[in-house]
JSON list of C-alpha atoms in Angstrom, two decimals:
[
{"chain": "A", "resi": 1, "resn": "GLN", "atom": "CA", "xyz": [6.52, 40.34, -27.18]},
{"chain": "A", "resi": 2, "resn": "VAL", "atom": "CA", "xyz": [4.73, 41.73, -24.41]},
{"chain": "A", "resi": 3, "resn": "GLN", "atom": "CA", "xyz": [1.20, 42.11, -24.68]},
{"chain": "A", "resi": 4, "resn": "LEU", "atom": "CA", "xyz": [-1.88, 43.01, -21.52]},
{"chain": "A", "resi": 5, "resn": "VAL", "atom": "CA", "xyz": [-5.47, 42.58, -23.13]},
{"chain": "A", "resi": 6, "resn": "ASP", "atom": "CA", "xyz": [-7.92, 43.90, -20.91]},
{"chain": "A", "resi": 7, "resn": "SER", "atom": "CA", "xyz": [-11.70, 43.14, -21.93]},
{"chain": "A", "resi": 8, "resn": "GLY", "atom": "CA", "xyz": [-15.15, 42.63, -20.28]},
{"chain": "A", "resi": 9, "resn": "GLY", "atom": "CA", "xyz": [-16.18, 46.26, -20.29]},
{"chain": "A", "resi": 10, "resn": "GLY", "atom": "CA", "xyz": [-19.92, 47.30, -21.47]},
{"chain": "A", "resi": 11, "resn": "LEU", "atom": "CA", "xyz": [-23.29, 49.35, -20.95]},
{"chain": "A", "resi": 12, "resn": "VAL", "atom": "CA", "xyz": [-24.98, 48.39, -17.53]},
{"chain": "A", "resi": 13, "resn": "GLN", "atom": "CA", "xyz": [-27.34, 50.10, -15.41]},
{"chain": "A", "resi": 14, "resn": "PRO", "atom": "CA", "xyz": [-26.56, 51.67, -11.94]},
{"chain": "A", "resi": 15, "resn": "GLY", "atom": "CA", "xyz": [-26.31, 48.66, -9.28]},
{"chain": "A", "resi": 16, "resn": "GLY", "atom": "CA", "xyz": [-25.00, 46.46, -12.07]},
{"chain": "A", "resi": 17, "resn": "SER", "atom": "CA", "xyz": [-22.01, 44.38, -12.31]},
{"chain": "A", "resi": 18, "resn": "LEU", "atom": "CA", "xyz": [-19.19, 43.48, -14.77]},
{"chain": "A", "resi": 19, "resn": "ARG", "atom": "CA", "xyz": [-15.95, 41.56, -14.26]},
{"chain": "A", "resi": 20, "resn": "LEU", "atom": "CA", "xyz": [-12.99, 43.06, -16.36]},
{"chain": "A", "resi": 21, "resn": "SER", "atom": "CA", "xyz": [-10.20, 40.41, -17.50]},
{"chain": "A", "resi": 22, "resn": "CYS", "atom": "CA", "xyz": [-6.63, 41.41, -18.03]},
{"chain": "A", "resi": 23, "resn": "THR", "atom": "CA", "xyz": [-4.69, 38.54, -19.73]},
{"chain": "A", "resi": 24, "resn": "ALA", "atom": "CA", "xyz": [-0.71, 38.58, -20.18]},
{"chain": "A", "resi": 25, "resn": "SER", "atom": "CA", "xyz": [1.44, 37.26, -22.71]},
{"chain": "A", "resi": 26, "resn": "GLY", "atom": "CA", "xyz": [5.03, 37.52, -23.14]},
{"chain": "A", "resi": 27, "resn": "LEU", "atom": "CA", "xyz": [5.32, 38.02, -19.60]},
{"chain": "A", "resi": 28, "resn": "THR", "atom": "CA", "xyz": [4.28, 36.24, -16.27]},
{"chain": "A", "resi": 29, "resn": "LEU", "atom": "CA", "xyz": [2.13, 38.04, -13.88]},
{"chain": "A", "resi": 30, "resn": "ALA", "atom": "CA", "xyz": [2.97, 36.18, -10.67]},
{"chain": "A", "resi": 31, "resn": "ASN", "atom": "CA", "xyz": [6.21, 38.28, -11.01]},
{"chain": "A", "resi": 32, "resn": "TYR", "atom": "CA", "xyz": [4.48, 41.51, -11.44]},
{"chain": "A", "resi": 33, "resn": "ALA", "atom": "CA", "xyz": [2.38, 43.89, -9.59]},
{"chain": "A", "resi": 34, "resn": "ILE", "atom": "CA", "xyz": [-0.90, 44.91, -11.47]},
{"chain": "A", "resi": 35, "resn": "GLY", "atom": "CA", "xyz": [-2.89, 47.90, -11.32]},
{"chain": "A", "resi": 36, "resn": "TRP", "atom": "CA", "xyz": [-6.31, 48.76, -12.66]},
{"chain": "A", "resi": 37, "resn": "PHE", "atom": "CA", "xyz": [-6.84, 52.28, -13.35]},
{"chain": "A", "resi": 38, "resn": "ARG", "atom": "CA", "xyz": [-9.92, 54.50, -15.17]},
{"chain": "A", "resi": 39, "resn": "GLN", "atom": "CA", "xyz": [-10.01, 57.46, -17.00]},
{"chain": "A", "resi": 40, "resn": "ALA", "atom": "CA", "xyz": [-13.62, 59.38, -17.15]},
{"chain": "A", "resi": 41, "resn": "PRO", "atom": "CA", "xyz": [-14.22, 62.25, -19.75]},
{"chain": "A", "resi": 42, "resn": "GLY", "atom": "CA", "xyz": [-12.15, 65.57, -18.91]},
{"chain": "A", "resi": 43, "resn": "LYS", "atom": "CA", "xyz": [-10.33, 63.76, -15.71]},
{"chain": "A", "resi": 44, "resn": "GLU", "atom": "CA", "xyz": [-7.46, 62.76, -14.72]},
{"chain": "A", "resi": 45, "resn": "ARG", "atom": "CA", "xyz": [-6.44, 59.12, -14.45]},
{"chain": "A", "resi": 46, "resn": "GLU", "atom": "CA", "xyz": [-6.52, 57.49, -11.35]},
{"chain": "A", "resi": 47, "resn": "GLY", "atom": "CA", "xyz": [-5.52, 54.12, -9.72]},
{"chain": "A", "resi": 48, "resn": "ILE", "atom": "CA", "xyz": [-8.42, 52.08, -8.51]},
{"chain": "A", "resi": 49, "resn": "SER", "atom": "CA", "xyz": [-6.87, 48.79, -7.53]},
{"chain": "A", "resi": 50, "resn": "CYS", "atom": "CA", "xyz": [-3.29, 47.49, -7.69]},
{"chain": "A", "resi": 51, "resn": "ILE", "atom": "CA", "xyz": [-2.18, 43.47, -6.46]},
{"chain": "A", "resi": 52, "resn": "ASN", "atom": "CA", "xyz": [1.31, 42.82, -5.97]},
{"chain": "A", "resi": 53, "resn": "SER", "atom": "CA", "xyz": [1.84, 39.49, -6.52]},
{"chain": "A", "resi": 54, "resn": "GLY", "atom": "CA", "xyz": [5.38, 39.55, -5.00]},
{"chain": "A", "resi": 55, "resn": "ASP", "atom": "CA", "xyz": [3.63, 39.98, -1.19]},
{"chain": "A", "resi": 56, "resn": "GLY", "atom": "CA", "xyz": [0.25, 39.82, -1.79]},
{"chain": "A", "resi": 57, "resn": "THR", "atom": "CA", "xyz": [-0.44, 43.12, -0.93]},
{"chain": "A", "resi": 58, "resn": "ILE", "atom": "CA", "xyz": [-3.93, 44.76, -2.25]},
{"chain": "A", "resi": 59, "resn": "TYR", "atom": "CA", "xyz": [-4.92, 48.28, -2.79]},
{"chain": "A", "resi": 60, "resn": "TYR", "atom": "CA", "xyz": [-8.58, 49.81, -3.47]},
{"chain": "A", "resi": 61, "resn": "SER", "atom": "CA", "xyz": [-8.85, 53.66, -3.71]},
{"chain": "A", "resi": 62, "resn": "ASP", "atom": "CA", "xyz": [-11.72, 54.90, -1.58]},
{"chain": "A", "resi": 63, "resn": "SER", "atom": "CA", "xyz": [-14.45, 55.35, -4.16]},
{"chain": "A", "resi": 64, "resn": "VAL", "atom": "CA", "xyz": [-14.16, 51.59, -5.14]},
{"chain": "A", "resi": 65, "resn": "LYS", "atom": "CA", "xyz": [-13.42, 50.56, -1.72]},
{"chain": "A", "resi": 66, "resn": "GLY", "atom": "CA", "xyz": [-16.33, 47.67, -0.60]},
{"chain": "A", "resi": 67, "resn": "ARG", "atom": "CA", "xyz": [-17.35, 47.46, -4.32]},
{"chain": "A", "resi": 68, "resn": "PHE", "atom": "CA", "xyz": [-14.80, 46.30, -6.52]},
{"chain": "A", "resi": 69, "resn": "THR", "atom": "CA", "xyz": [-12.45, 42.98, -5.98]},
{"chain": "A", "resi": 70, "resn": "ILE", "atom": "CA", "xyz": [-9.23, 42.46, -7.58]},
{"chain": "A", "resi": 71, "resn": "SER", "atom": "CA", "xyz": [-7.92, 38.82, -8.00]},
{"chain": "A", "resi": 72, "resn": "ARG", "atom": "CA", "xyz": [-5.28, 36.91, -9.99]},
{"chain": "A", "resi": 73, "resn": "VAL", "atom": "CA", "xyz": [-5.40, 33.35, -11.44]},
{"chain": "A", "resi": 74, "resn": "LYS", "atom": "CA", "xyz": [-1.95, 32.72, -13.17]},
{"chain": "A", "resi": 75, "resn": "ASN", "atom": "CA", "xyz": [-2.07, 35.21, -16.59]},
{"chain": "A", "resi": 76, "resn": "THR", "atom": "CA", "xyz": [-5.09, 36.78, -15.71]},
{"chain": "A", "resi": 77, "resn": "VAL", "atom": "CA", "xyz": [-6.10, 39.65, -13.53]},
{"chain": "A", "resi": 78, "resn": "HIS", "atom": "CA", "xyz": [-10.04, 39.98, -12.80]},
{"chain": "A", "resi": 79, "resn": "LEU", "atom": "CA", "xyz": [-11.29, 43.13, -11.51]},
{"chain": "A", "resi": 80, "resn": "GLN", "atom": "CA", "xyz": [-15.12, 42.31, -10.24]},
{"chain": "A", "resi": 81, "resn": "THR", "atom": "CA", "xyz": [-17.17, 45.69, -10.33]},
{"chain": "A", "resi": 82, "resn": "ASN", "atom": "CA", "xyz": [-20.33, 45.52, -8.31]},
{"chain": "A", "resi": 83, "resn": "SER", "atom": "CA", "xyz": [-22.87, 48.33, -7.29]},
{"chain": "A", "resi": 84, "resn": "LEU", "atom": "CA", "xyz": [-21.94, 50.37, -10.34]},
{"chain": "A", "resi": 85, "resn": "LYS", "atom": "CA", "xyz": [-22.59, 54.02, -10.25]},
{"chain": "A", "resi": 86, "resn": "PRO", "atom": "CA", "xyz": [-23.10, 56.24, -13.14]},
{"chain": "A", "resi": 87, "resn": "GLU", "atom": "CA", "xyz": [-19.78, 58.37, -11.92]},
{"chain": "A", "resi": 88, "resn": "ASP", "atom": "CA", "xyz": [-17.62, 54.76, -12.45]},
{"chain": "A", "resi": 89, "resn": "THR", "atom": "CA", "xyz": [-18.05, 55.52, -16.10]},
{"chain": "A", "resi": 90, "resn": "ALA", "atom": "CA", "xyz": [-14.73, 55.30, -17.61]},
{"chain": "A", "resi": 91, "resn": "VAL", "atom": "CA", "xyz": [-12.23, 53.74, -19.76]},
{"chain": "A", "resi": 92, "resn": "TYR", "atom": "CA", "xyz": [-10.44, 51.25, -17.78]},
{"chain": "A", "resi": 93, "resn": "TYR", "atom": "CA", "xyz": [-6.81, 50.14, -18.38]},
{"chain": "A", "resi": 94, "resn": "CYS", "atom": "CA", "xyz": [-4.80, 47.16, -16.75]},
{"chain": "A", "resi": 95, "resn": "ALA", "atom": "CA", "xyz": [-0.85, 47.59, -16.25]},
{"chain": "A", "resi": 96, "resn": "ALA", "atom": "CA", "xyz": [1.76, 45.69, -15.09]},
{"chain": "A", "resi": 97, "resn": "LEU", "atom": "CA", "xyz": [5.50, 46.22, -13.33]},
{"chain": "A", "resi": 98, "resn": "PRO", "atom": "CA", "xyz": [7.84, 43.69, -12.17]},
{"chain": "A", "resi": 99, "resn": "TRP", "atom": "CA", "xyz": [6.90, 43.50, -8.48]},
{"chain": "A", "resi": 100, "resn": "GLN", "atom": "CA", "xyz": [10.37, 44.44, -7.14]},
{"chain": "A", "resi": 101, "resn": "ARG", "atom": "CA", "xyz": [9.60, 47.75, -8.44]},
{"chain": "A", "resi": 102, "resn": "PHE", "atom": "CA", "xyz": [6.08, 48.48, -7.28]},
{"chain": "A", "resi": 103, "resn": "SER", "atom": "CA", "xyz": [6.15, 51.78, -5.13]},
{"chain": "A", "resi": 104, "resn": "GLU", "atom": "CA", "xyz": [2.71, 53.22, -5.01]},
{"chain": "A", "resi": 105, "resn": "CYS", "atom": "CA", "xyz": [-0.91, 52.47, -7.01]},
{"chain": "A", "resi": 106, "resn": "THR", "atom": "CA", "xyz": [-0.71, 55.59, -9.13]},
{"chain": "A", "resi": 107, "resn": "PRO", "atom": "CA", "xyz": [-0.52, 56.12, -13.20]},
{"chain": "A", "resi": 108, "resn": "ASP", "atom": "CA", "xyz": [2.59, 57.80, -13.09]},
{"chain": "A", "resi": 109, "resn": "ALA", "atom": "CA", "xyz": [4.30, 54.70, -10.91]},
{"chain": "A", "resi": 110, "resn": "TYR", "atom": "CA", "xyz": [3.21, 52.66, -13.66]},
{"chain": "A", "resi": 111, "resn": "GLY", "atom": "CA", "xyz": [3.81, 55.03, -16.61]},
{"chain": "A", "resi": 112, "resn": "ALA", "atom": "CA", "xyz": [7.02, 53.51, -18.17]},
{"chain": "A", "resi": 113, "resn": "TYR", "atom": "CA", "xyz": [5.92, 49.88, -18.30]},
{"chain": "A", "resi": 114, "resn": "TYR", "atom": "CA", "xyz": [3.06, 47.84, -19.68]},
{"chain": "A", "resi": 115, "resn": "TRP", "atom": "CA", "xyz": [-0.60, 48.91, -20.58]},
{"chain": "A", "resi": 116, "resn": "GLY", "atom": "CA", "xyz": [-3.50, 47.33, -22.03]},
{"chain": "A", "resi": 117, "resn": "LYS", "atom": "CA", "xyz": [-5.40, 49.57, -24.68]},
{"chain": "A", "resi": 118, "resn": "GLY", "atom": "CA", "xyz": [-8.50, 49.82, -22.24]},
{"chain": "A", "resi": 119, "resn": "THR", "atom": "CA", "xyz": [-12.11, 48.40, -21.89]},
{"chain": "A", "resi": 120, "resn": "LEU", "atom": "CA", "xyz": [-15.18, 51.19, -21.68]},
{"chain": "A", "resi": 121, "resn": "ILE", "atom": "CA", "xyz": [-17.64, 50.63, -19.05]},
{"chain": "A", "resi": 122, "resn": "ILE", "atom": "CA", "xyz": [-20.65, 53.16, -19.02]},
{"chain": "A", "resi": 123, "resn": "VAL", "atom": "CA", "xyz": [-23.03, 52.98, -16.27]},
{"chain": "A", "resi": 124, "resn": "SER", "atom": "CA", "xyz": [-26.42, 54.61, -17.18]},
{"chain": "A", "resi": 125, "resn": "SER", "atom": "CA", "xyz": [-30.11, 54.17, -16.86]}
]
């Protein structure tokens, strides 16, 4: 029984920080490429960060580069989000696919694999 549980969202003021977590059961994340994605109201889901446990490759989208940091400790992946902006408001999802099958950090590439249920970040003053 494979499950990803994403958590850590909340309401924060602009400039604030949150740490999101994605904890896996039924699989070993050391064998996977893990991604964080977000979807804002009325917008397409976008890939914001991925980490490939197989070769250590890390990807950040231009919109979050320099502000967000992805990391893995055993079966949990974190996304540290700093200097949050109102435009970061979205539901954030983690997802995983076997690292040998990793191609790109996009929702379509991860679509057929494992996803969490999402955690909401609201950035507002």
